mmCIF file of C-alpha atoms (C1' of nucleotides) in Angstrom:
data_model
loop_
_atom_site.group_PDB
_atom_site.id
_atom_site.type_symbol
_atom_site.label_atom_id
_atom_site.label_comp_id
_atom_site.label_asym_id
_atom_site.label_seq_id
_atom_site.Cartn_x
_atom_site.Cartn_y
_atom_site.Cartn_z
ATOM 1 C CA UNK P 153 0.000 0.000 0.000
ATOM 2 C CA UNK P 154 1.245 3.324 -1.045
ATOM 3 C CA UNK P 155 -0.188 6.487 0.214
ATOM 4 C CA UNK P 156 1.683 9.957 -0.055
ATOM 5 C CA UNK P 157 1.477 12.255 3.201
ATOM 6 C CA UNK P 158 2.669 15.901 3.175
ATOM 7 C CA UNK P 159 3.744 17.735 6.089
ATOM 8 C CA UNK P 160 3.897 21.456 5.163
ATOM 9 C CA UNK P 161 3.625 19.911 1.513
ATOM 10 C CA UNK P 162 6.653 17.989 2.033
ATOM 11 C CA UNK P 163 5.992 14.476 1.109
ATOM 12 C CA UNK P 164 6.318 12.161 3.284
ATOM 13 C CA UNK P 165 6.032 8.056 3.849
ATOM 14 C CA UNK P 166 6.895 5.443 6.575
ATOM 15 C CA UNK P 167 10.476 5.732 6.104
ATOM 16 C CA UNK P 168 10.794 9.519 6.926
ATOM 17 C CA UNK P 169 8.756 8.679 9.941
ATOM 18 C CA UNK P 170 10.719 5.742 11.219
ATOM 19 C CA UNK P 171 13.437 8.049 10.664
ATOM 20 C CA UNK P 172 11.518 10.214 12.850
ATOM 21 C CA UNK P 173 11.454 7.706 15.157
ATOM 22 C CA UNK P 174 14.755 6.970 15.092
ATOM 23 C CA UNK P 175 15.914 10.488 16.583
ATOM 24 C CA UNK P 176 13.292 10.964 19.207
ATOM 25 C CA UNK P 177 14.599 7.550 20.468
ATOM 26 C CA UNK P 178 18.141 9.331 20.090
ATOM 27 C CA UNK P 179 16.992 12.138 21.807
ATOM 28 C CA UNK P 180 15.560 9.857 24.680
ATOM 29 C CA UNK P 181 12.084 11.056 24.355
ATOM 30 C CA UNK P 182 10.944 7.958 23.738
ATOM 31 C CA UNK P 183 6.865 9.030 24.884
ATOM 32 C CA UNK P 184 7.206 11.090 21.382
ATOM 33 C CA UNK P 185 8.713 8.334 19.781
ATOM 34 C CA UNK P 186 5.372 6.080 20.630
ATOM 35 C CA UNK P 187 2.994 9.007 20.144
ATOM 36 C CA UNK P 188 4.264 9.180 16.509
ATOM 37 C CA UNK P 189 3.635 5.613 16.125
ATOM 38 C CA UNK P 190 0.368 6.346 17.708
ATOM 39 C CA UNK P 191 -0.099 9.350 15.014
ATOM 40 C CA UNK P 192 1.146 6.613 12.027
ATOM 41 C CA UNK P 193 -1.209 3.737 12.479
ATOM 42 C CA UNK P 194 -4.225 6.557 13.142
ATOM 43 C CA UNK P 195 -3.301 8.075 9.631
ATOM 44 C CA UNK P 196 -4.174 4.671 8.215
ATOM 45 C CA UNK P 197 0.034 3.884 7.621
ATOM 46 C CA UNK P 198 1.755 0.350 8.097
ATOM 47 C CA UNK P 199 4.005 0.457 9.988
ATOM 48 C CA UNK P 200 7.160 -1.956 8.834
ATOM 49 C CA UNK P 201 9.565 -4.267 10.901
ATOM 50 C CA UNK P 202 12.199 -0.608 10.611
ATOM 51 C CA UNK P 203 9.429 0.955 12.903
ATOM 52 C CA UNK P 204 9.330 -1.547 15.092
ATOM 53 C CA UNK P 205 12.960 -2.400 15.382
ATOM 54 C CA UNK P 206 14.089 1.465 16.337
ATOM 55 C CA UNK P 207 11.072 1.337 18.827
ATOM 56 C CA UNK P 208 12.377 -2.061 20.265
ATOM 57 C CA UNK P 209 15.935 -0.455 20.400
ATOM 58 C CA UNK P 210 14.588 2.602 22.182
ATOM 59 C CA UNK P 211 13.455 1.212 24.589
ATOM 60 C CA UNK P 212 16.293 -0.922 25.187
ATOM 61 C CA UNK P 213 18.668 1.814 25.186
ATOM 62 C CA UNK P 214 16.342 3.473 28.092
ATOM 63 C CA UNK P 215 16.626 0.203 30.455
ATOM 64 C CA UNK P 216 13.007 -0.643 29.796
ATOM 65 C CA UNK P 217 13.826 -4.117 28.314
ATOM 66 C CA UNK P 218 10.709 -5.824 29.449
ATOM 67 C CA UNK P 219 8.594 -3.360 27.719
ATOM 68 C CA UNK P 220 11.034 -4.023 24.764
ATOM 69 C CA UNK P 221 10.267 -7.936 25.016
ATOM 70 C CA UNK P 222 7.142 -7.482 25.340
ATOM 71 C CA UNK P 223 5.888 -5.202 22.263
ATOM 72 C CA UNK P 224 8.442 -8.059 20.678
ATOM 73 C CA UNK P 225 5.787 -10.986 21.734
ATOM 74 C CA UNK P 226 3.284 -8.726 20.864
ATOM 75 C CA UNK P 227 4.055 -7.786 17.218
ATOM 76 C CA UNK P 228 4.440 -11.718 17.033
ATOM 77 C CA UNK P 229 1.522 -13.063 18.540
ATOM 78 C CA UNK P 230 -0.777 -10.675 16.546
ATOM 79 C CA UNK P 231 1.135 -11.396 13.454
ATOM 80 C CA UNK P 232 2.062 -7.286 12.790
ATOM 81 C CA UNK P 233 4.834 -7.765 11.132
ATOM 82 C CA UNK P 234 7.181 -10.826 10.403
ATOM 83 C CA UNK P 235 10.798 -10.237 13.187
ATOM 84 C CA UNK P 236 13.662 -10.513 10.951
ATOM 85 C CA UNK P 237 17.545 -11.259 11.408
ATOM 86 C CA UNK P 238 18.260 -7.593 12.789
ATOM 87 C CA UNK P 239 15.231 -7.502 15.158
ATOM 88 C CA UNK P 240 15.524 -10.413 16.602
ATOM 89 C CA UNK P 241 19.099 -9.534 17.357
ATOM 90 C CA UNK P 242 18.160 -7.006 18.938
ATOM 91 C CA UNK P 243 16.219 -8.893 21.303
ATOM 92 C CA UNK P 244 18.910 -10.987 22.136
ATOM 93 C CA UNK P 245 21.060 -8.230 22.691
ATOM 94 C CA UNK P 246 18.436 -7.101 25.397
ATOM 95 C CA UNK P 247 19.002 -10.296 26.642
ATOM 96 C CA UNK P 248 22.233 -10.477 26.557
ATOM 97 C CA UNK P 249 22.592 -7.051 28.591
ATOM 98 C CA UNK P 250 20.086 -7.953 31.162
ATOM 99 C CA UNK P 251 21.883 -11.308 31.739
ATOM 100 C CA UNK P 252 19.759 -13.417 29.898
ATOM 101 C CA UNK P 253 22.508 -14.954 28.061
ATOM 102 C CA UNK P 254 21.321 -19.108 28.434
ATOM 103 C CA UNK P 255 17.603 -17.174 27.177
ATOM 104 C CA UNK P 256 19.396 -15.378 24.323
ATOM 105 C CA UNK P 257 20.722 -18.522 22.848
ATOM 106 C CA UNK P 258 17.406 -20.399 23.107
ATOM 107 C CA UNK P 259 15.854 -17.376 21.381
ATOM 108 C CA UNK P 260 18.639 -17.853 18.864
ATOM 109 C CA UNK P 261 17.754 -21.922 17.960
ATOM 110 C CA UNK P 262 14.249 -20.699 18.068
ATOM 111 C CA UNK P 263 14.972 -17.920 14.906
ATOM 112 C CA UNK P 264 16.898 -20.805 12.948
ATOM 113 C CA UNK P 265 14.289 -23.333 13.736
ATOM 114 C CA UNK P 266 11.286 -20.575 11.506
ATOM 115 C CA UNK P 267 14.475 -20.296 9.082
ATOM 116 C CA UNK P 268 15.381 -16.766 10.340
ATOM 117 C CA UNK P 269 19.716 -17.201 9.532
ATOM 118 C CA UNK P 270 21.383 -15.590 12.038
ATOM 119 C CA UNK P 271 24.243 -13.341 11.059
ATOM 120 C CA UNK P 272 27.809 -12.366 12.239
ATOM 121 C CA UNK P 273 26.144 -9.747 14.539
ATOM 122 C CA UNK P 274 23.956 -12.351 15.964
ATOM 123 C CA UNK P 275 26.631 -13.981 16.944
ATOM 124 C CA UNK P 276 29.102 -11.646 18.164
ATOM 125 C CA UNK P 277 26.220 -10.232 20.415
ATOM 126 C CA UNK P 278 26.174 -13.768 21.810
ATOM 127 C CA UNK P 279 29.831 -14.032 21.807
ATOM 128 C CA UNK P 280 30.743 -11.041 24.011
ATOM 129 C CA UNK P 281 28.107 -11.623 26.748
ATOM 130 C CA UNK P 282 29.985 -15.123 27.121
ATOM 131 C CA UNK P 283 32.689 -14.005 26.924
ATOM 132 C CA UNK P 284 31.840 -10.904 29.358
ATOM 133 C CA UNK P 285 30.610 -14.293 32.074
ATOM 134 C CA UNK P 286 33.695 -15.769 31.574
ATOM 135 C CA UNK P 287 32.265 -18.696 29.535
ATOM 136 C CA UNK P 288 35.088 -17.832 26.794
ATOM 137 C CA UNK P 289 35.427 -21.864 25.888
ATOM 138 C CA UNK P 290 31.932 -21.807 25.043
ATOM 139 C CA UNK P 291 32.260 -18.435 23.008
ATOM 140 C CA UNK P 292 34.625 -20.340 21.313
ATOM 141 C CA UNK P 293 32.402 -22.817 20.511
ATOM 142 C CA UNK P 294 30.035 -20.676 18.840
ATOM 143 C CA UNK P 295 32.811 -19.696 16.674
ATOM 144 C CA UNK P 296 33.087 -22.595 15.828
ATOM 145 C CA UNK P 297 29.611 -23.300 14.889
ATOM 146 C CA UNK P 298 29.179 -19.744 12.716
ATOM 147 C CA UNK P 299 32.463 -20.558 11.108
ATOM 148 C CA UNK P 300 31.002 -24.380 9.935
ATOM 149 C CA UNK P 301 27.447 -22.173 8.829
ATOM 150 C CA UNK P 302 29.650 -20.295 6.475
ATOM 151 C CA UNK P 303 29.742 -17.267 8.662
ATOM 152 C CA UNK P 304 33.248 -15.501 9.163
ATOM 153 C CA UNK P 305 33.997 -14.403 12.351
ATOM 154 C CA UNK P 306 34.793 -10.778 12.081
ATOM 155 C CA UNK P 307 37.512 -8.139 13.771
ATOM 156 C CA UNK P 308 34.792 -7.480 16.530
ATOM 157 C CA UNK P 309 34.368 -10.940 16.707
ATOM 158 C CA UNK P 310 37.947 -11.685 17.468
ATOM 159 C CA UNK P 311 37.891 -8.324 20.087
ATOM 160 C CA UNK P 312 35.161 -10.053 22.011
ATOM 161 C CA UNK P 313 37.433 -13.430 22.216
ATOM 162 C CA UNK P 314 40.148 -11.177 23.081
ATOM 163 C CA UNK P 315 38.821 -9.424 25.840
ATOM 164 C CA UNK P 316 37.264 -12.367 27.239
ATOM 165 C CA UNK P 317 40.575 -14.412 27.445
ATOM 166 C CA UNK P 318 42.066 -11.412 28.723
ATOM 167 C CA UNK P 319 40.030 -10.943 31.335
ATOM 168 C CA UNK P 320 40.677 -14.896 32.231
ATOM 169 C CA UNK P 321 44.708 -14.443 31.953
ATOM 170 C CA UNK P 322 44.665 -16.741 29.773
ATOM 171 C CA UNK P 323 47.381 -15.148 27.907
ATOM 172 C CA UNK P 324 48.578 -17.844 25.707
ATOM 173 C CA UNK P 325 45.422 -18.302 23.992
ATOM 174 C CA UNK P 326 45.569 -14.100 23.411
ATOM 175 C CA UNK P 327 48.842 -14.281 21.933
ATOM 176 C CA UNK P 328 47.342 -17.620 19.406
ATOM 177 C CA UNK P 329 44.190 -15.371 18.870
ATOM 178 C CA UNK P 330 46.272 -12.475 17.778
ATOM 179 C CA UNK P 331 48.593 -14.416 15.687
ATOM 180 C CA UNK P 332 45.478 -16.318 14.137
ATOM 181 C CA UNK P 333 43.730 -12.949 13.020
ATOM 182 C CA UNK P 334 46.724 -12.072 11.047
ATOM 183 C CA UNK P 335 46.773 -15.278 8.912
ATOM 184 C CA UNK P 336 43.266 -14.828 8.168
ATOM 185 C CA UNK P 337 43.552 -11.018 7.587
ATOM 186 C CA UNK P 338 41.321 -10.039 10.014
ATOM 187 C CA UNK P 339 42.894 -6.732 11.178
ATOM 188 C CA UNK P 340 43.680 -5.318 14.297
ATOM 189 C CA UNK P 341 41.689 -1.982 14.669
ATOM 190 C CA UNK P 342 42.122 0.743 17.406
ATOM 191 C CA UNK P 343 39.579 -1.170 19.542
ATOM 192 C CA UNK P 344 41.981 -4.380 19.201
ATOM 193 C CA UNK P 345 44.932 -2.323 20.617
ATOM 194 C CA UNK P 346 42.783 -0.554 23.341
ATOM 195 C CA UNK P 347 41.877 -4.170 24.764
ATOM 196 C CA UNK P 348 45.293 -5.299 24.981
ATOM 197 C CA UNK P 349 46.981 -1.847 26.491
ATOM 198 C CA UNK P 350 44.122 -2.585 28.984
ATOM 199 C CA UNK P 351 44.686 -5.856 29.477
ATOM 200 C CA UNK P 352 48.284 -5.281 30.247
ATOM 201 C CA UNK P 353 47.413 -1.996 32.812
ATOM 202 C CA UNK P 354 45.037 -3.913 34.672
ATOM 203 C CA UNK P 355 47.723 -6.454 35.505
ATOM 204 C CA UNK P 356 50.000 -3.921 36.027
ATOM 205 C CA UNK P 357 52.351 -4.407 32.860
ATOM 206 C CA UNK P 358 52.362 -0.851 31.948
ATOM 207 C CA UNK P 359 55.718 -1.594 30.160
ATOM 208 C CA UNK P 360 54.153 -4.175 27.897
ATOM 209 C CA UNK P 361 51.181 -1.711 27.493
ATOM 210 C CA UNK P 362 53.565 0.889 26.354
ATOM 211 C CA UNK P 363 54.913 -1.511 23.853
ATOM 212 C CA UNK P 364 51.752 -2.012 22.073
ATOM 213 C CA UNK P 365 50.932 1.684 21.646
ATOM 214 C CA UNK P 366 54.302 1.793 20.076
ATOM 215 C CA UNK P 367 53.492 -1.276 17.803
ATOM 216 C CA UNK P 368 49.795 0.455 17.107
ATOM 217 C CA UNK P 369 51.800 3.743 16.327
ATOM 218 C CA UNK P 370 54.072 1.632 14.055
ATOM 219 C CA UNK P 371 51.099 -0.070 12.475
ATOM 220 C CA UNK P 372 49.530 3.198 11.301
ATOM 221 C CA UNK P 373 46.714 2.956 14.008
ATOM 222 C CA UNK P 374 47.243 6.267 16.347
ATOM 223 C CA UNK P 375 46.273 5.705 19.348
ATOM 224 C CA UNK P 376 42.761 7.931 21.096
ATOM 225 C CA UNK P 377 41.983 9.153 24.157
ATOM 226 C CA UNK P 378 40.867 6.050 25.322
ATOM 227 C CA UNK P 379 44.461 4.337 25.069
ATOM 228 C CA UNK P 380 45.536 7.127 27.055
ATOM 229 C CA UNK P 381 43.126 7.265 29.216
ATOM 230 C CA UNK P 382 43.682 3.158 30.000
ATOM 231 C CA UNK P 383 47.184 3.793 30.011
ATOM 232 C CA UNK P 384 46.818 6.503 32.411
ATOM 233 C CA UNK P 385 44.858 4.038 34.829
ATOM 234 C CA UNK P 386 47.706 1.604 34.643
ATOM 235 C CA UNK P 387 50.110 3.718 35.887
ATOM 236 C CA UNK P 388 47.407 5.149 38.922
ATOM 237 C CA UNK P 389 46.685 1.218 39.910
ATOM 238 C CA UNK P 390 50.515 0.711 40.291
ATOM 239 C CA UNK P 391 50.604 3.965 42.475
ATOM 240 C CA UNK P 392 52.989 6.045 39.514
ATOM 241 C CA UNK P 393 50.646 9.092 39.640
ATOM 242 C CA UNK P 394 54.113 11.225 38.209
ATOM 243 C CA UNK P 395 53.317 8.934 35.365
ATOM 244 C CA UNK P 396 50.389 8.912 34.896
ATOM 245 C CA UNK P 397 50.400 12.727 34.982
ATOM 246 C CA UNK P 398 53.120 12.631 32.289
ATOM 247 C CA UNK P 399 50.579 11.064 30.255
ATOM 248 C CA UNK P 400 48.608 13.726 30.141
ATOM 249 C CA UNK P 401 50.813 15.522 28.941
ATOM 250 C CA UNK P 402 52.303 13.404 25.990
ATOM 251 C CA UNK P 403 48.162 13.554 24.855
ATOM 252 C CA UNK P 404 48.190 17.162 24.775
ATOM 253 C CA UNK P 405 51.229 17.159 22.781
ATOM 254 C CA UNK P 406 50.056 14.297 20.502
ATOM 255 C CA UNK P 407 46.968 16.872 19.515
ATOM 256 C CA UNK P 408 44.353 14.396 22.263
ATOM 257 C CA UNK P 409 42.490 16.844 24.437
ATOM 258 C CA UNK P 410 42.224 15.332 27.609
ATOM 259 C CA UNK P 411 38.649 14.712 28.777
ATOM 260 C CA UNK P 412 36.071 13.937 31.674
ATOM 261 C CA UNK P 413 37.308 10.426 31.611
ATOM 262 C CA UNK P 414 41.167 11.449 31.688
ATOM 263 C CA UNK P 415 40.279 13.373 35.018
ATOM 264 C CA UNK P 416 38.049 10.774 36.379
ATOM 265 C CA UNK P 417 41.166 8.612 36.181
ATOM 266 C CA UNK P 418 43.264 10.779 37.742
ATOM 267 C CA UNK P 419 40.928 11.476 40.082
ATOM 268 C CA UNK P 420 40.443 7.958 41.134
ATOM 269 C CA UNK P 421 44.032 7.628 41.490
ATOM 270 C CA UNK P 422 44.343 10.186 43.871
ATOM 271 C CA UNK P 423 41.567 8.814 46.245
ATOM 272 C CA UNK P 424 42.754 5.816 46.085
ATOM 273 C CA UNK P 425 46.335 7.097 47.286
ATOM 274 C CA UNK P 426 44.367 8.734 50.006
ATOM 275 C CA UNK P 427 45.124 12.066 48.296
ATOM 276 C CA UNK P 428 42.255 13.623 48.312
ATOM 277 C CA UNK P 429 43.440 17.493 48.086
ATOM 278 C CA UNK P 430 45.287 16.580 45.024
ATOM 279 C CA UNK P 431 42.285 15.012 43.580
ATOM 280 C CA UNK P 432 39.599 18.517 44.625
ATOM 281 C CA UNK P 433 42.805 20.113 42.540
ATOM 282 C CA UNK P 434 42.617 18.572 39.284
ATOM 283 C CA UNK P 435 38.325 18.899 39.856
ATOM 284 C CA UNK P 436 39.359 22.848 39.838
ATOM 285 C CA UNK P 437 41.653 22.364 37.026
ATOM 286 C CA UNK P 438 39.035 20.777 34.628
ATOM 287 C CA UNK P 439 37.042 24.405 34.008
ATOM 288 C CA UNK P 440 40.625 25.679 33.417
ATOM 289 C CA UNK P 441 40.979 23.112 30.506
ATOM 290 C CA UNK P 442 36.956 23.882 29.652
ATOM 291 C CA UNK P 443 35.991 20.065 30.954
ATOM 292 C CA UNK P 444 32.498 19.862 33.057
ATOM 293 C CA UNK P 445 32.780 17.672 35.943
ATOM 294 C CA UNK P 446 30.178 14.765 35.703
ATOM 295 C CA UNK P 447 28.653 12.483 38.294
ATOM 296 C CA UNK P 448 31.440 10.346 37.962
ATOM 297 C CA UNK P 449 33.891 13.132 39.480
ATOM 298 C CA UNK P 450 31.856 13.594 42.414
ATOM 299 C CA UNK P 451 30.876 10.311 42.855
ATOM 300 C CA UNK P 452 34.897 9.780 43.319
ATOM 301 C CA UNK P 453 35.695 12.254 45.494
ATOM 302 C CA UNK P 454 32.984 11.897 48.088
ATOM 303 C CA UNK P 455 33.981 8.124 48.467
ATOM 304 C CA UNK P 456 37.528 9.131 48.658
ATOM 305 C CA UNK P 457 36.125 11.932 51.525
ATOM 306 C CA UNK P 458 34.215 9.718 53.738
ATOM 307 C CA UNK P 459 36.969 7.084 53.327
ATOM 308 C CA UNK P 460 39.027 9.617 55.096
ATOM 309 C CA UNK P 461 36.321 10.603 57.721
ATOM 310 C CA UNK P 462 35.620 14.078 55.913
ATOM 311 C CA UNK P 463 32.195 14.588 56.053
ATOM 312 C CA UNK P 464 31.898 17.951 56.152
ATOM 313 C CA UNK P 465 33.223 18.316 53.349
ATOM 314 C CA UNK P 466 31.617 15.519 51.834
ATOM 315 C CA UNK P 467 28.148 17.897 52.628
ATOM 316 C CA UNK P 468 29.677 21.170 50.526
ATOM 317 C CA UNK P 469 31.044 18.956 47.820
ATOM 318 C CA UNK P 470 27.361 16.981 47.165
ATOM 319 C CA UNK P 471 26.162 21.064 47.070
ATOM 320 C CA UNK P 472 28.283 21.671 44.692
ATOM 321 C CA UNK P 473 27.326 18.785 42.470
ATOM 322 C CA UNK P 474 23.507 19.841 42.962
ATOM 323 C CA UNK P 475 24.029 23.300 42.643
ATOM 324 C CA UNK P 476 26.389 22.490 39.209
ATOM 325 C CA UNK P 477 23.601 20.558 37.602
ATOM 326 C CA UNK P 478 25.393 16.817 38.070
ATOM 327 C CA UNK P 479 21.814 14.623 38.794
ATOM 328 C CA UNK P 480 23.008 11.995 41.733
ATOM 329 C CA UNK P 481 22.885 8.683 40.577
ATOM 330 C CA UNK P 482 21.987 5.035 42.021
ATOM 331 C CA UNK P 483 26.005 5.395 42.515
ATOM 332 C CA UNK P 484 26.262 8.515 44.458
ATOM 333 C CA UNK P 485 23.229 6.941 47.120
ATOM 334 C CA UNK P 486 25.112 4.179 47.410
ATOM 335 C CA UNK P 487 28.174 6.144 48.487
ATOM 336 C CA UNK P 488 26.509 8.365 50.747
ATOM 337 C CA UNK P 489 24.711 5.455 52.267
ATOM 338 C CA UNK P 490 27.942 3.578 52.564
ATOM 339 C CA UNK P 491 29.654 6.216 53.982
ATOM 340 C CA UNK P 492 27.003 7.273 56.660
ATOM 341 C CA UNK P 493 26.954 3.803 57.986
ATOM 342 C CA UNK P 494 30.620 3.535 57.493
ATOM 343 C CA UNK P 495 30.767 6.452 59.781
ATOM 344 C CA UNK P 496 28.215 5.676 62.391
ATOM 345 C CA UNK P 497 25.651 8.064 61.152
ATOM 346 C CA UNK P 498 22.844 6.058 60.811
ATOM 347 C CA UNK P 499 19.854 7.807 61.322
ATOM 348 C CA UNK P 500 20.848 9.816 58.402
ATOM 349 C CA UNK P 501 21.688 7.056 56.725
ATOM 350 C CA UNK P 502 17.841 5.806 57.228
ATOM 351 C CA UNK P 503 16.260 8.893 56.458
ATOM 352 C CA UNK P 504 18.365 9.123 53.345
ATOM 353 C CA UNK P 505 17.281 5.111 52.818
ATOM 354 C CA UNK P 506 13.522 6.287 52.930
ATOM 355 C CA UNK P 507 13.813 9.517 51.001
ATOM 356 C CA UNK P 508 15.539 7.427 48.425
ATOM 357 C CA UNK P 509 12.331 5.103 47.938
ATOM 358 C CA UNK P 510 9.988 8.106 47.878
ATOM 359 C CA UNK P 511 11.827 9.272 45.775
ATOM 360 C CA UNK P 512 11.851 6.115 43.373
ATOM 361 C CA UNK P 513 15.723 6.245 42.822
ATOM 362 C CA UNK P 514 15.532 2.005 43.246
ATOM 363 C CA UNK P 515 13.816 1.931 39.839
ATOM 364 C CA UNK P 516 13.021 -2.023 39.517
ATOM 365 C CA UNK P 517 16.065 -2.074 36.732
ATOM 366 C CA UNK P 518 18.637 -0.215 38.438
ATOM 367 C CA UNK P 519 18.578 -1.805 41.702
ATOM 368 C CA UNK P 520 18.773 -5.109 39.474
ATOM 369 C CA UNK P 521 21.996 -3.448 37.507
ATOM 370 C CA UNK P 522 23.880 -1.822 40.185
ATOM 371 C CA UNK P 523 23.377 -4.152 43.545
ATOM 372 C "C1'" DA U 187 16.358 5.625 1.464
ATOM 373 C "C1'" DT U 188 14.824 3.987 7.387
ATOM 374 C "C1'" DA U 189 16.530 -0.726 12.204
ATOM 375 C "C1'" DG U 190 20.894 -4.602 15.268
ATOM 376 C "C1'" DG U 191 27.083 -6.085 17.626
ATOM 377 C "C1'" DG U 192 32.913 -4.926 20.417
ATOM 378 C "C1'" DT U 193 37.175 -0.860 24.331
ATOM 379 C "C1'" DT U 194 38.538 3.036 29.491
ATOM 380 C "C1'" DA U 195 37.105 5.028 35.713
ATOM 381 C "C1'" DG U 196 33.455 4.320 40.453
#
DNA sequence: ATAGGGTTAG
C-alpha cells in the first residue's frame, strides 16, 4: 500500500517517519517516539519491521527491556509484522545485557528453527556476553559453529574473544588469537589495541602496554583518548601518579584533548592514594581546561572523603554537584549510604534510605543493575 | 532511502 502524506507539503512516507522515530529515540524522548507511532497507524500507515525495530531499540537503550520484550511478543503473537535477522538480534542483545545470556541462545535456535539465519552480529552479540561471564570456551564454541554455517567471524568478533581471554589471563590463547587474526587477515583496529593496552594496565604491565601503543603507532593505528586514558589508569593502579600525569601531557602534545574520563582517572588515582586534596585540585583544574565535571567526578571524590572521615566536606562537595547541575545517581546513594553507615551516622543514613524510595531512585532495573 | 554487535574510571 502506497499512500503519499505531506507535512507542510513535504511528502512524506513510513520511512521519513521511522526516521523520525529513530531520533526521538536518540533524543531519549521515547513518549514522542510512541505518540508518533500512535499518530502513524491513526493516519491509516503500516508500519514496517524498521518501525518496530528502532522502537524495540529505544526502549532498550532506556533500560526498559521488558517493555522491549514485550511489544516483541506482541508484534508476534498478533502477526504485525514478520521479526527478521536484525530484530531479533536485537532482542537478544536485550538479553544479553540484562543477563539473559542461556535465554538469548534459546531465542537464537528458536529464529533458525522458523528459518530466520542468524548473522555475524547475531553472533558476536552472543559471543561477548559469554565471553563478558567468563564462559570464553563456550564463546569459542560458537565460533566454531558460525564458522562451519559459512559465517566468518569478524575483527569485533575476534575483540570479544580477546577481551574475554584477557580478562581470564589466559594469555597464551591471546597471543594464538592475535597471531590467528593475522593469517586470516582479520585486522587489528584501534579497539583491538585498546583491549590489549588494557589488558596489560590492569595487571599492572604498563611496560608491555607501552609496547603495544608503540606497535599500534608503528602499524599506522594512532592511538585515542581512550588508550591514554587506559594507560593513564595503569600507571594510577601501580601507584605512579608522576606517570600517569606525564601522560597527560604526551596527549596534549600528541593533539588528544584530555577529557572527563582522563580526570576521572586521575581522580580515582588520587583517592585511592588517600590524596584527596590533590584530587579537589585537578576537579578545579578541569574548568581551566573547559571540561564539566560529571557524576562520575563527584561520585569519586565523596567516596575518597568519607573514606578519610571528611564529612563535612563531603556535605559542601554533594552542594556543589547539585548546585552544578550533576543529577546523583543510584552510585552517588550508594556512596553516601555507605559512607554514613561507614561512619556511624545512621539515622541519616535511614532517612536518606527512605527519602531514596519516595523518591523512586531504586527503579526495579537499576537496583537489578547496580546491587 | 529507514533498524541490530565490540574498548577506558566508580
Amino acid at each position: 500500500m502506497f499512500r503519499e502524506f505531506r507535512v507542510l507539503s513535504i511528502p512524506v512516507n513510513i520511512v521519513t517517519f521511522t526516521t523520525a522515530i529513530h531520533s526521538c529515540c536518540h533524543l531519549n524522548t521515547l513518549d514522542y517516539a510512541f505518540s508518533l507511532l500512535a499518530g502513524i497507524i491513526k493516519s491509516g500507515w503500516v508500519p514496517d519491521v524498521f518501525t518496530y525495530n528502532t522502537l524495540i531499540k529505544g526502549l532498550l537503550s532506556q533500560d526498559r527491556p521488558l517493555e522491549a520484550e514485550h511489544l516483541f511478543r506482541k508484534l508476534i503473537r498478533f502477526r504485525e509484522i514478520q521479526p527478521d535477522v536484525v530484530m531479533h538480534s536485537t532482542i537478544i542483545d536485550g538479553l544479553c545485557k540484562t543477563s539473559n545470556t542461556s535465554m538469548a541462545l534459546k531465542l537464537l535456535r528458536k529464529m533458525e528453527g522458523i528459518g530466520c539465519k542468524p548473522d555475524v552480529i547475531t553472533y558476536n552479540t552472543i559471543i561477548d556476553s559469554l565471553c563478558k561471564e567468563r564462559r570464553v570456551d563456550h564463546a569459542l564454541d560458537l565460533v566454531s559453529e558460525m564458522t562451519h554455517k559459512g559465517i566468518s567471524p569478524d575483527v569485533i568478533t575476534y575483540n570479544c574473544l580477546l577481551q574475554g581471554l584477557c580478562s581470564s589471563g589466559r594469555w597464551e590463547d591471546v597471543e594464538r588469537l592475535f597471531s590467528e587474526m593475522s593469517v586470516r587477515k582479520i585486522y587489528s583496529i584501534l579497539h583491538t589495541y585498546n583491549i590489549l593496552v588494557d589488558a596489560h594496565c590492569k595487571e599492572g604491565r604498563t611496560k608491555d602496554a607501552q609496547d603495544v601503543i608503540e606497535i599500534m603507532i608503528q602499524k599506522g593505528v594512532p592511538p585515542n583518548s581512550i588508550t591514554y586514558n587506559t594507560l593513564m589508569d595503569g600507571f594510577c593502579l601501580t601507584g605512579k601518579m608522576d606517570r600517569a600525569l606525564e601522560v597527560l601531557n604526551t596527549m596534549r602534545s600528541n593533539g588528544i584533548a584530555p577529557d572527563c574520563y582522563s580526570f576521572n582517572i586521575l581522580i580515582n588515582g588520587y583517592c585511592k592514594r588517600q590524596e584527596v586534596d590533590k584530587a579537589i585540585n585537578l576537579l578545579r583544574q578541569m574548568p581551566v581546561e573547559g571540561i564539566k565535571a560529571d557524576v562520575q567526578t563527584y561520585n569519586t571524590i565523596i567516596h575518597g572523603l568519607f573514606q578519610m572521615g571528611r564529612h563535612n566536606d563531603v556535605r559542601s562537595l554533594l552542594h556543589e554537584m547539585l548546585k552544578k547541575g550533576n543529577k546523583p545517581n543510584i552510585v552517588t546513594c550508594r556512596i553516601l549510604l555507605d559512607g554514613l553507615c561507614k561512619n556511624r551516622y545512621m539515622d541519616e543514613a535511614i532517612s536518606f534510605f527512605r527519602m531514596m524510595e519516595c523518591k523512586g531512585i531504586f527503579s526495579k532495573f537499576e537496583l537489578a543493575h547496580h546491587i
